[in-house]
Short mmCIF file of C-alpha atoms and ligand atoms in Angstrom, two decimals:
data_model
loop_
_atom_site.label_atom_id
_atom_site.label_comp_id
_atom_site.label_asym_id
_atom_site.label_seq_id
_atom_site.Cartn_x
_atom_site.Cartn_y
_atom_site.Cartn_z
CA UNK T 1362 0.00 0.00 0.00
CA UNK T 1363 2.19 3.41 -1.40
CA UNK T 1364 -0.93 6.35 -0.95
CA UNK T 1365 1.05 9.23 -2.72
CA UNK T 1366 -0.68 11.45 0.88
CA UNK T 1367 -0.80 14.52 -1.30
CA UNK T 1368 -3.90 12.76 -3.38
CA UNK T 1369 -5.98 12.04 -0.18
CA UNK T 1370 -6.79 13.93 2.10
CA UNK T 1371 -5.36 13.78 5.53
CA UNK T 1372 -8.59 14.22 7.62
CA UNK T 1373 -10.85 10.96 6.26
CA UNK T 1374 -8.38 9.33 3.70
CA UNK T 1375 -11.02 9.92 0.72
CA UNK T 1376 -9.25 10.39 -2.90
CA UNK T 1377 -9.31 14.30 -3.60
CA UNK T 1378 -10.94 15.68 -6.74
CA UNK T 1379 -12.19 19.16 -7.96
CA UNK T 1380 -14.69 18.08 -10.20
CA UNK T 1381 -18.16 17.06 -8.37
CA UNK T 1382 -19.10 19.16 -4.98
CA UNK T 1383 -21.48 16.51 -4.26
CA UNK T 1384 -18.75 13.35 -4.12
CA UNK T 1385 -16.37 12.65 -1.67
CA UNK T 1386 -12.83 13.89 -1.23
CA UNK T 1387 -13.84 17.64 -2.98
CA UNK T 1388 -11.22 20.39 -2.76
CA UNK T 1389 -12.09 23.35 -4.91
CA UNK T 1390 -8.62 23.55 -6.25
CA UNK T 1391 -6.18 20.29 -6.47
CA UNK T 1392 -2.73 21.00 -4.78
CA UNK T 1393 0.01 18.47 -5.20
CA UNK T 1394 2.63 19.95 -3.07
CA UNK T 1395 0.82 20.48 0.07
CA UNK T 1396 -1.63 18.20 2.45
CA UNK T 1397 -5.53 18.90 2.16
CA UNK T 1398 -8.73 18.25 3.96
CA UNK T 1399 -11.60 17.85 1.81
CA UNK T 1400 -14.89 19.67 2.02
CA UNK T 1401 -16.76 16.80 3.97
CA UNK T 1402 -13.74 17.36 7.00
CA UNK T 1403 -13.77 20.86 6.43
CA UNK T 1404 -17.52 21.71 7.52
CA UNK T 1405 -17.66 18.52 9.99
CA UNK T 1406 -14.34 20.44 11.70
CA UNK T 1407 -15.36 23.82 11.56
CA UNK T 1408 -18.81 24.33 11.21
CA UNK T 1409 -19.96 20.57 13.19
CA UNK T 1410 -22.28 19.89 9.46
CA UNK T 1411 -22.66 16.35 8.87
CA UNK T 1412 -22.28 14.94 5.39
CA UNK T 1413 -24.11 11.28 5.26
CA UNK T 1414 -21.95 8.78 3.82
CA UNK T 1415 -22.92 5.24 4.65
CA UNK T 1416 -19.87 3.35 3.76
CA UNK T 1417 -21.34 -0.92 2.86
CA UNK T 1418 -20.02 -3.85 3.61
CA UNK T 1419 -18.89 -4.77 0.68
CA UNK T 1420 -16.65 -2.07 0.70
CA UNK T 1421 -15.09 -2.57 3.90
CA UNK T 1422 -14.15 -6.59 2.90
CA UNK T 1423 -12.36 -5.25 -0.05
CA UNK T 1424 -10.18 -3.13 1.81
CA UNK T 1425 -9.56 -6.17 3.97
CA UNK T 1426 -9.12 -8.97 1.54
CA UNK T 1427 -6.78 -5.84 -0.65
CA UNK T 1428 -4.60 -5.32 2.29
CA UNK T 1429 -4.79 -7.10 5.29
CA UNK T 1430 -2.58 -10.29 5.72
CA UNK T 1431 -2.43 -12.91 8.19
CA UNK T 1432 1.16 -10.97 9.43
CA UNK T 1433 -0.56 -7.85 10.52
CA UNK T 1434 -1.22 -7.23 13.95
CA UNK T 1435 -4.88 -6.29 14.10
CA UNK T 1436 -6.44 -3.68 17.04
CA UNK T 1437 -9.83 -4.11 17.40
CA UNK T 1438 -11.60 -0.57 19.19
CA UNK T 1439 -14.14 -1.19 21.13
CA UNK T 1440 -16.87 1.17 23.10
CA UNK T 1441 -16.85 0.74 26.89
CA UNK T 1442 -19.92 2.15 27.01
CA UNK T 1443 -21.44 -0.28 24.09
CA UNK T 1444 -19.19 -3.39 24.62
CA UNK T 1445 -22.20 -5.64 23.04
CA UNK T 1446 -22.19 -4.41 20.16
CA UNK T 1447 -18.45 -2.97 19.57
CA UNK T 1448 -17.21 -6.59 20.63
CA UNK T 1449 -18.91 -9.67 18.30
CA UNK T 1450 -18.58 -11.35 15.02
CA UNK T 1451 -19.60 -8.54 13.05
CA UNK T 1452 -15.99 -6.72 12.61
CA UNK T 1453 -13.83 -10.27 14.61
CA UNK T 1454 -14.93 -13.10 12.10
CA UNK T 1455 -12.59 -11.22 9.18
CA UNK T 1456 -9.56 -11.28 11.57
CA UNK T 1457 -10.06 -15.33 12.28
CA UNK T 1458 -6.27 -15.56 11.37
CA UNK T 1459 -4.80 -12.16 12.75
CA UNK T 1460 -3.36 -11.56 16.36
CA UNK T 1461 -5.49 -9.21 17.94
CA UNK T 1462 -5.06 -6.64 20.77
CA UNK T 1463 -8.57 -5.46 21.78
CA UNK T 1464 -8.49 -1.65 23.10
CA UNK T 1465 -11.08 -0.58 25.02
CA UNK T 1466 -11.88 2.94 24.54
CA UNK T 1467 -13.94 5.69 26.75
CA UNK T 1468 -13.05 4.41 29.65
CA UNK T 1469 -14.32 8.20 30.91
CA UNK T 1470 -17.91 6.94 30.13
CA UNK T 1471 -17.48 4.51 33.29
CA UNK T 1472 -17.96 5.59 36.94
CA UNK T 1473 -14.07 5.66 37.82
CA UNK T 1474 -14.52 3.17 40.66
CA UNK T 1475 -15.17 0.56 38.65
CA UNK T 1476 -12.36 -1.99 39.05
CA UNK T 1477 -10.33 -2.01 35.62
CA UNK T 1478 -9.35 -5.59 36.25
CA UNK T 1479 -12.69 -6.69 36.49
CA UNK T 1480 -13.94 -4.77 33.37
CA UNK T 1481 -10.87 -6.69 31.60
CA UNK T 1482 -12.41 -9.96 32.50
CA UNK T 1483 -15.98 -8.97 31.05
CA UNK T 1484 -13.72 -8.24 28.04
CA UNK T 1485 -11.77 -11.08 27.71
CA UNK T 1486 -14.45 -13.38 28.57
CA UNK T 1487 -16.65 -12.17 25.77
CA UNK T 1488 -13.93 -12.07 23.30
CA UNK T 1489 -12.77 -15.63 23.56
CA UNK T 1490 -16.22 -16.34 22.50
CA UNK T 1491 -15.34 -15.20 19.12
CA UNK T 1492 -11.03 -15.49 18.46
CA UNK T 1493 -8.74 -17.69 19.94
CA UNK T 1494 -6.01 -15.23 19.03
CA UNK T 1495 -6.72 -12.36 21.64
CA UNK T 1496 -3.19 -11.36 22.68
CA UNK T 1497 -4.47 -9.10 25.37
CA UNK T 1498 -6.75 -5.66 26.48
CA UNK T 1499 -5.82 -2.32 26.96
CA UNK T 1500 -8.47 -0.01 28.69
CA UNK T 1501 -8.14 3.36 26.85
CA UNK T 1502 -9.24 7.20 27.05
CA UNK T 1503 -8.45 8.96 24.29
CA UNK T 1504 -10.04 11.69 25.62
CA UNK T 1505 -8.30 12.04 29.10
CA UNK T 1506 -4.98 10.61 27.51
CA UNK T 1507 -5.51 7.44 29.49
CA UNK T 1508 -3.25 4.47 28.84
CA UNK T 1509 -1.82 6.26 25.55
CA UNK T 1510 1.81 5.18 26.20
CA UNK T 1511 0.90 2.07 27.12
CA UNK T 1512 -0.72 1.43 23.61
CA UNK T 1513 2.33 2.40 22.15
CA UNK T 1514 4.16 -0.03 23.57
CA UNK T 1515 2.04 -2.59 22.84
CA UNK T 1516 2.55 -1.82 19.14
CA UNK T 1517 6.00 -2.01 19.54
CA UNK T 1518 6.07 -4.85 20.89
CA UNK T 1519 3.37 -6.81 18.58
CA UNK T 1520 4.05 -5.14 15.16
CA UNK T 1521 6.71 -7.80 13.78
CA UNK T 1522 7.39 -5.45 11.18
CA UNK T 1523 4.32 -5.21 9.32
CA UNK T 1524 1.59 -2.54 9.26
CA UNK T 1525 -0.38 -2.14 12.14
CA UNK T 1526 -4.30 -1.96 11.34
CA UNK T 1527 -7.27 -0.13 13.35
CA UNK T 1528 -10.20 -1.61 13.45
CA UNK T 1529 -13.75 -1.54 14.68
CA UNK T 1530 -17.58 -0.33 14.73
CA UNK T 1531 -17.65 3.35 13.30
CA UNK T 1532 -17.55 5.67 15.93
CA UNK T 1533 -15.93 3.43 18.76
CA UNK T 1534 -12.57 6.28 18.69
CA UNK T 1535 -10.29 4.38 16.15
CA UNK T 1536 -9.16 8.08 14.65
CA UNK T 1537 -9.24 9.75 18.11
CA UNK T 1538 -6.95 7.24 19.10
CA UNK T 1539 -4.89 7.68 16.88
CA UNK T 1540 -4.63 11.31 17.22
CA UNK T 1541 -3.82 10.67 20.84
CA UNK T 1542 -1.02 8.37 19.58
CA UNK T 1543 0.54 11.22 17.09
CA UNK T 1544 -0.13 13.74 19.97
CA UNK T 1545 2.08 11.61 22.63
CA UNK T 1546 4.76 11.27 20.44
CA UNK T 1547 4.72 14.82 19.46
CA UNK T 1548 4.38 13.38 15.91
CA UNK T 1549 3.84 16.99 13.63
CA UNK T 1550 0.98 15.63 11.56
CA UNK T 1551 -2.03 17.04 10.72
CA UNK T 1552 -4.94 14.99 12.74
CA UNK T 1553 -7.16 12.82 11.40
CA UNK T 1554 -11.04 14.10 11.10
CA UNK T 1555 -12.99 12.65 14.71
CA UNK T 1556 -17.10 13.25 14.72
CA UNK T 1557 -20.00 12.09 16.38
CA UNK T 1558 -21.25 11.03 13.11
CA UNK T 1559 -21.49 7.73 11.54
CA UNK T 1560 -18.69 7.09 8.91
CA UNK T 1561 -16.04 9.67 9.66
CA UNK T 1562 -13.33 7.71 8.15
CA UNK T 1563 -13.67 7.36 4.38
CA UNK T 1564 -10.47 5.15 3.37
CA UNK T 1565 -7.25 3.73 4.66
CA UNK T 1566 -5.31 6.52 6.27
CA UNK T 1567 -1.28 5.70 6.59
CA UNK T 1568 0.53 6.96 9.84
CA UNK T 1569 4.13 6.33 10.37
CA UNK T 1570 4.64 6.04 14.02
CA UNK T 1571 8.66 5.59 13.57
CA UNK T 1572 10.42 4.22 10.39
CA UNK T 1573 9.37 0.64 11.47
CA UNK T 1574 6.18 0.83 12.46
CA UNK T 1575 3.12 2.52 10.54
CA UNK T 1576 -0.51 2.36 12.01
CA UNK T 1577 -3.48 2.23 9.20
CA UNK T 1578 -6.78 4.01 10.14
CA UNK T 1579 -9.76 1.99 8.86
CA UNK T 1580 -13.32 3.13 8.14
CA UNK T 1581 -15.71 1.49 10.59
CA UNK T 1582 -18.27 -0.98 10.46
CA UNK T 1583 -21.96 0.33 10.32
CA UNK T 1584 -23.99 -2.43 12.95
CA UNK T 1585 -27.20 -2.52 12.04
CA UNK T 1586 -28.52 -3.59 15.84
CA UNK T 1587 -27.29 0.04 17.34
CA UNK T 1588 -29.54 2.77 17.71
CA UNK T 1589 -27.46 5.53 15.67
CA UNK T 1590 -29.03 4.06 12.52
CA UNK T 1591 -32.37 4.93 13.52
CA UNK T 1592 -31.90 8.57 14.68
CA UNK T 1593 -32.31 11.97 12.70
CA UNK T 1594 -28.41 14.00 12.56
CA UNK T 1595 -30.02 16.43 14.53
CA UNK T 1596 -30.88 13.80 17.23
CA UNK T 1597 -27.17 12.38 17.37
CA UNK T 1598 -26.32 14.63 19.99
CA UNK T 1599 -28.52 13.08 22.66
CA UNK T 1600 -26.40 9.63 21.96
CA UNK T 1601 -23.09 11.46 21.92
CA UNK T 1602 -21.27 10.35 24.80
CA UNK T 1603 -19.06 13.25 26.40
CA UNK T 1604 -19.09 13.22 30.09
CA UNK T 1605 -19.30 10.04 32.37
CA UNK T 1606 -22.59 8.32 32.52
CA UNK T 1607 -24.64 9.27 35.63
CA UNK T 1608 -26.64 5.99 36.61
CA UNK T 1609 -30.18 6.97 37.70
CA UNK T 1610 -31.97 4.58 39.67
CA UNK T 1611 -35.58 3.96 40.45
CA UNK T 1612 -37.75 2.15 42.58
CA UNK T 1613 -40.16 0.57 40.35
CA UNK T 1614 -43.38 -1.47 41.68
CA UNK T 1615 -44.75 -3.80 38.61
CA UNK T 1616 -47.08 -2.16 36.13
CA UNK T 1617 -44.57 0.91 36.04
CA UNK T 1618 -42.80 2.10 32.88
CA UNK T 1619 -39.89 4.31 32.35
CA UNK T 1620 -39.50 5.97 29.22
CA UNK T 1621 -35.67 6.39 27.69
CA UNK T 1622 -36.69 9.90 26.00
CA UNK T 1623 -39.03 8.91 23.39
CA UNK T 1624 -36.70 5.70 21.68
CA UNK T 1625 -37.47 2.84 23.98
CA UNK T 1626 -40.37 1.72 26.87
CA UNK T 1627 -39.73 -0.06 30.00
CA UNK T 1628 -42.08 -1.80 31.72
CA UNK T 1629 -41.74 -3.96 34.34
CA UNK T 1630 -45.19 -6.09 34.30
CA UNK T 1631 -44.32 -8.36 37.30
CA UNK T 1632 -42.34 -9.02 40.20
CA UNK T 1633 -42.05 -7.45 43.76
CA UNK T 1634 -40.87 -3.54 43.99
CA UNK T 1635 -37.31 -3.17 43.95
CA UNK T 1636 -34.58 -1.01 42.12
CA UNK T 1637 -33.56 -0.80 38.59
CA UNK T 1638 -30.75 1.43 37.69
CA UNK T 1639 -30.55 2.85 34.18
CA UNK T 1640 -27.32 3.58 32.61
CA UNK T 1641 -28.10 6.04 29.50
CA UNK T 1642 -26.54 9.29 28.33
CA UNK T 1643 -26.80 11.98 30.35
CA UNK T 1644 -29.27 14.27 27.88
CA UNK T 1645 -31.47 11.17 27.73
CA UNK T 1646 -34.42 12.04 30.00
CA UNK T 1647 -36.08 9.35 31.47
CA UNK T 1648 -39.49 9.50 32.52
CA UNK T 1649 -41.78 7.01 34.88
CA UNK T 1650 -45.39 6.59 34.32
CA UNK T 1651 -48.10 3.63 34.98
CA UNK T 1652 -47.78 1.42 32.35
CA UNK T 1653 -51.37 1.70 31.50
CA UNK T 1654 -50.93 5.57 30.51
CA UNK T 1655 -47.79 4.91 28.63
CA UNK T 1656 -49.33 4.59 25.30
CA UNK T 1657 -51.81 7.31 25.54
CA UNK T 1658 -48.67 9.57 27.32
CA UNK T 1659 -46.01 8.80 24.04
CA UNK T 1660 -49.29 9.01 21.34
CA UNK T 1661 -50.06 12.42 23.08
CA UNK T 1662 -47.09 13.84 23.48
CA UNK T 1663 -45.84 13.43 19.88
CA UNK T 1664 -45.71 17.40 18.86
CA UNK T 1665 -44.07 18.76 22.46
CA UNK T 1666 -40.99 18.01 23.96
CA UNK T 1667 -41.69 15.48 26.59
CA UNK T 1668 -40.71 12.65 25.21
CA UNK T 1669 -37.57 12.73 22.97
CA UNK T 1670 -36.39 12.38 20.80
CA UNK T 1671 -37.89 10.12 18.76
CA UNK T 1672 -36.92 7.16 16.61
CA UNK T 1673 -37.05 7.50 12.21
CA UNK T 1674 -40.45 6.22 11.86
CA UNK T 1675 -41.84 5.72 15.49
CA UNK T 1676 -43.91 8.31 15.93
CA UNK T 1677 -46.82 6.35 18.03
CA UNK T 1678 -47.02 4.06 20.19
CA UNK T 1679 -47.79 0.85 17.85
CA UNK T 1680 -44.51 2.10 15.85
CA UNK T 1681 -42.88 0.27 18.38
CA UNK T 1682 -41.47 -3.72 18.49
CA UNK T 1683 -42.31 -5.03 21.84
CA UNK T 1684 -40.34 -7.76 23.25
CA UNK T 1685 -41.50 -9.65 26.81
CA UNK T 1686 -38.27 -10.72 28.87
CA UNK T 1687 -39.02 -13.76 31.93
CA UNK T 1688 -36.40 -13.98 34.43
CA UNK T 1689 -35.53 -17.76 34.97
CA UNK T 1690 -32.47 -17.63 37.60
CA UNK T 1691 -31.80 -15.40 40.69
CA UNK T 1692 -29.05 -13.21 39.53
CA UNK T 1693 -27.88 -9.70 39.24
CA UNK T 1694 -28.91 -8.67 35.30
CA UNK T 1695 -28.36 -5.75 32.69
CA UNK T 1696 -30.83 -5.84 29.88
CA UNK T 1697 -28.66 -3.74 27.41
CA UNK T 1698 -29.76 -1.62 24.47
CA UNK T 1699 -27.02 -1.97 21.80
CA UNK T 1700 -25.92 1.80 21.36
CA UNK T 1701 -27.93 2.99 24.29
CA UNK T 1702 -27.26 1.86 27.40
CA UNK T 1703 -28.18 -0.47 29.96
CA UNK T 1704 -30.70 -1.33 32.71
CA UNK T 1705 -29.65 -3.07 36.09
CA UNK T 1706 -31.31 -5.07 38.23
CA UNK T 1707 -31.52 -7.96 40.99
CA UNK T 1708 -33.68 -10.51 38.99
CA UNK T 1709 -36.04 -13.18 40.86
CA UNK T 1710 -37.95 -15.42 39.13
CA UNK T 1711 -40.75 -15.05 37.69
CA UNK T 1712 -40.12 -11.24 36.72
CA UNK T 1713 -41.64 -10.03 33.65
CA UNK T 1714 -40.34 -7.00 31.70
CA UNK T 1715 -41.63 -5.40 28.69
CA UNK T 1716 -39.25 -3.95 26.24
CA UNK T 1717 -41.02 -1.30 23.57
CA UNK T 1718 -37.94 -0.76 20.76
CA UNK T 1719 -37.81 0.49 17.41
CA UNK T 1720 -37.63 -2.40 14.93
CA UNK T 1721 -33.76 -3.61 14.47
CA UNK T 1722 -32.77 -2.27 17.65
CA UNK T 1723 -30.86 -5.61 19.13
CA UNK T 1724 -31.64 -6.01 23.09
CA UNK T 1725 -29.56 -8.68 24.93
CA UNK T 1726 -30.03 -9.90 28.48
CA UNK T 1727 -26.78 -11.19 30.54
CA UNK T 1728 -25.47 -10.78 33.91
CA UNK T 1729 -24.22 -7.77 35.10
CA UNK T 1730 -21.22 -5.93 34.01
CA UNK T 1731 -21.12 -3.51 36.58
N1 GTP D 2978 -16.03 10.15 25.93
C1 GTP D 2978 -15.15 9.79 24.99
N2 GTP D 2978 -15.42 10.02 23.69
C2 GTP D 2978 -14.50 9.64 22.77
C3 GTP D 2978 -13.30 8.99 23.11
N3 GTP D 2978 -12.63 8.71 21.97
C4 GTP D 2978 -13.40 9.18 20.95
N4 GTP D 2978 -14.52 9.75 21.43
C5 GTP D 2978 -15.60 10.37 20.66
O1 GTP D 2978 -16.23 9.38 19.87
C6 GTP D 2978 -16.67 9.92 18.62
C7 GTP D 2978 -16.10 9.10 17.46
O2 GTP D 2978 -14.69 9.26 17.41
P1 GTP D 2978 -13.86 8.90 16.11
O3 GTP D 2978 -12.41 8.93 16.50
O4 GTP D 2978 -14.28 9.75 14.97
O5 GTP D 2978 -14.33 7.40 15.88
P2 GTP D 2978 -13.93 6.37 14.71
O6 GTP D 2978 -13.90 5.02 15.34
O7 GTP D 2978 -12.70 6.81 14.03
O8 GTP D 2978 -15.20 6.49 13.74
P3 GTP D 2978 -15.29 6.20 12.14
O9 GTP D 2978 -14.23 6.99 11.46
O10 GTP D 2978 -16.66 6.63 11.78
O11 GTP D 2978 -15.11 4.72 11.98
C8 GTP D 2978 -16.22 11.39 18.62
O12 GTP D 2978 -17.30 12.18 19.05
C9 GTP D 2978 -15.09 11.40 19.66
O13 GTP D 2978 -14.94 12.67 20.28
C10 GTP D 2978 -13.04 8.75 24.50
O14 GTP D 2978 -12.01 8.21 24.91
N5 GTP D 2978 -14.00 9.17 25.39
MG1 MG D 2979 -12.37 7.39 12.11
#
């Protein structure tokens, strides 16, 4: 792989062009002796605009099958705040041959007295399920600058001499990561493009870390189960995780329902009162109501501001997939929303839970993580 850099540019790897406004990797004027950012990571730096580029599968296997051999040291991102969905098959079953360092990112998201080793564990325990080739997890902020150097030496040590590849669900930090990298080694590049939007990264984007070692930004994996598919731009910012996640706990007695702004319905239909503890994004409100008025409540409250925002195409009540969930062991449980959050609880029984989602939306019930 020999990118002349001058013909891409340096913020989401696209190939630059002058000729079409509307296509990726426009600059109004081609420059071959200096580094450009197109239009796209122009506005998305400057102005916070979101072009929509949904980047397919298909694409993302070529660039794998094109590049990627069985010598390069693969590091899978992953969301500590979405570990469901960030760590499965869906990006680990093209890497079945690779060595693999998993890095967990936005470890800020997580109270900071949660024990690291332990959230290693959940890690490793989940990733064995799909690779036998995990060398090992790194818990990450590339926000705070948390565990930065340590990631470097990892990639020193793992590299073997080949390229280095970043991988992962779009969105999970790959480029931020990155940037943290360049930053620590007071590399003077220019930094990769980082938004909240889907499909920041357009192509492969080449970063030598020393003459030995260079680090390949991918584009990430769309996953259809997460909730960012099914929001409006302008809603993105209520899933945009800045600030640690505040739990919220309530005591619920059975026929209550909590509302997670206007995208999902909880309703816990039976079982003794006790508390469940929501983990969702701060600017998510969540609001509790008898589960016989939550219909009428989300059909009613459509045009105001009560209960958002809303799922594309769930604008009543009946818009919704409901999903019943029995509890068959005593055990501590999180019923997680992929891309949303999670709910807590001490399960007995016999409890019944109702889960209202938009369709596609992937629940999963497990024991607790935290
Ligand atoms: N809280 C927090 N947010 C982070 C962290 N790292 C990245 N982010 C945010 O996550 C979002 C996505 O970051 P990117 O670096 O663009 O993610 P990516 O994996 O490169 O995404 P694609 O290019 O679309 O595949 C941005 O809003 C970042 O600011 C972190 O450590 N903590
Ligand atoms: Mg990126």
């Amino acid at each position: 792989m020999n990118k002349d850099i001058n013909q891409y540019c340096y913020g989401c790897g696209a190939k630059l062009q002058s000729d079409d406004i509307n296509e990726i990797g426009y600059v109004k004027k081609l420059n071959n002796d200096e580094m450009m950012l197109c239009l796209r990571c122009y506005r998305s730096i400057h102005h916070h605009e979101y072009k929509k580029i949904n980047l397919d599968r298909a694409y993302f296997e070529k660039l794998i099958n094109d590049n990627v051999t069985r010598k390069n040291l693969i590091i899978l991102v992953i969301d500590l705040f979405d570990i469901n969905s960030s760590l499965n098959d869906e990006v680990l079953k093209y890497f079945k041959n690779n060595q693999i360092l998993i890095v967990a990112n936005k470890r800020d998201l997580i109270l900071k007295n949660v024990n690291e080793r332990k959230i290693i564990a959940y890690v490793k325990k989940i990733a064995a399920q799909y690779s036998d080739n995990i060398l090992g997890v790194i818990v990450t902020s590339s926000q705070k600058k948390y565990h930065i150097d340590e990631l470097l030496s990892k990639i020193y040590e793992y590299h073997n001499q080949h390229h280095v590849y970043m991988v992962g669900l779009s969105n999970v930090g790959k480029s931020s990561l990155i940037n943290a990298l360049l930053n620590s080694q007071s590399i003077n590049e220019q930094l990769i493009t980082v938004s909240n939007y889907p499909n920041t990264t357009l192509d492969m984007i080449e970063i030598a870390l020393s003459k030995d070692v260079s680090l390949i930004d991918m584009p990430g994996l769309l996953y259809s189960g997460q909730m960012i598919n099914y929001l409006k731009n302008e809603d993105l910012k209520f899933i945009e995780t800045k600030k640690e996640i505040k739990s919220r706990t309530y005591q619920l007695m059975s026929m209550q329902s909590v509302f997670i702004g206007g995208l999902v319905c909880f309703s816990y239909l039976k079982g003794s009162q006790k508390g469940f503890t929501f983990f969702f994004n701060n600017p998510l409100m969540l609001h509790r109501t008898k589960y016989e008025n939550s219909i009428n409540l989300f059909d009613t409250h459509e045009e105001d501001d009560l209960l958002i925002p809303r799922a594309l195409n769930v604008n009543f009540f009946a818009d919704f997939v409901t999903n019943t969930i029995i509890i068959d062991e005593e055990k501590k449980y999180d019923i997680i929303i992929c891309g949303l959050g999670w709910i807590s609880f001490n399960g007995h029984i016999g409890d019944e839970i109702m889960l209202a989602l938009p369709a596609h939306v992937k629940y999963i019930v497990k024991e607790a993580f935290i």
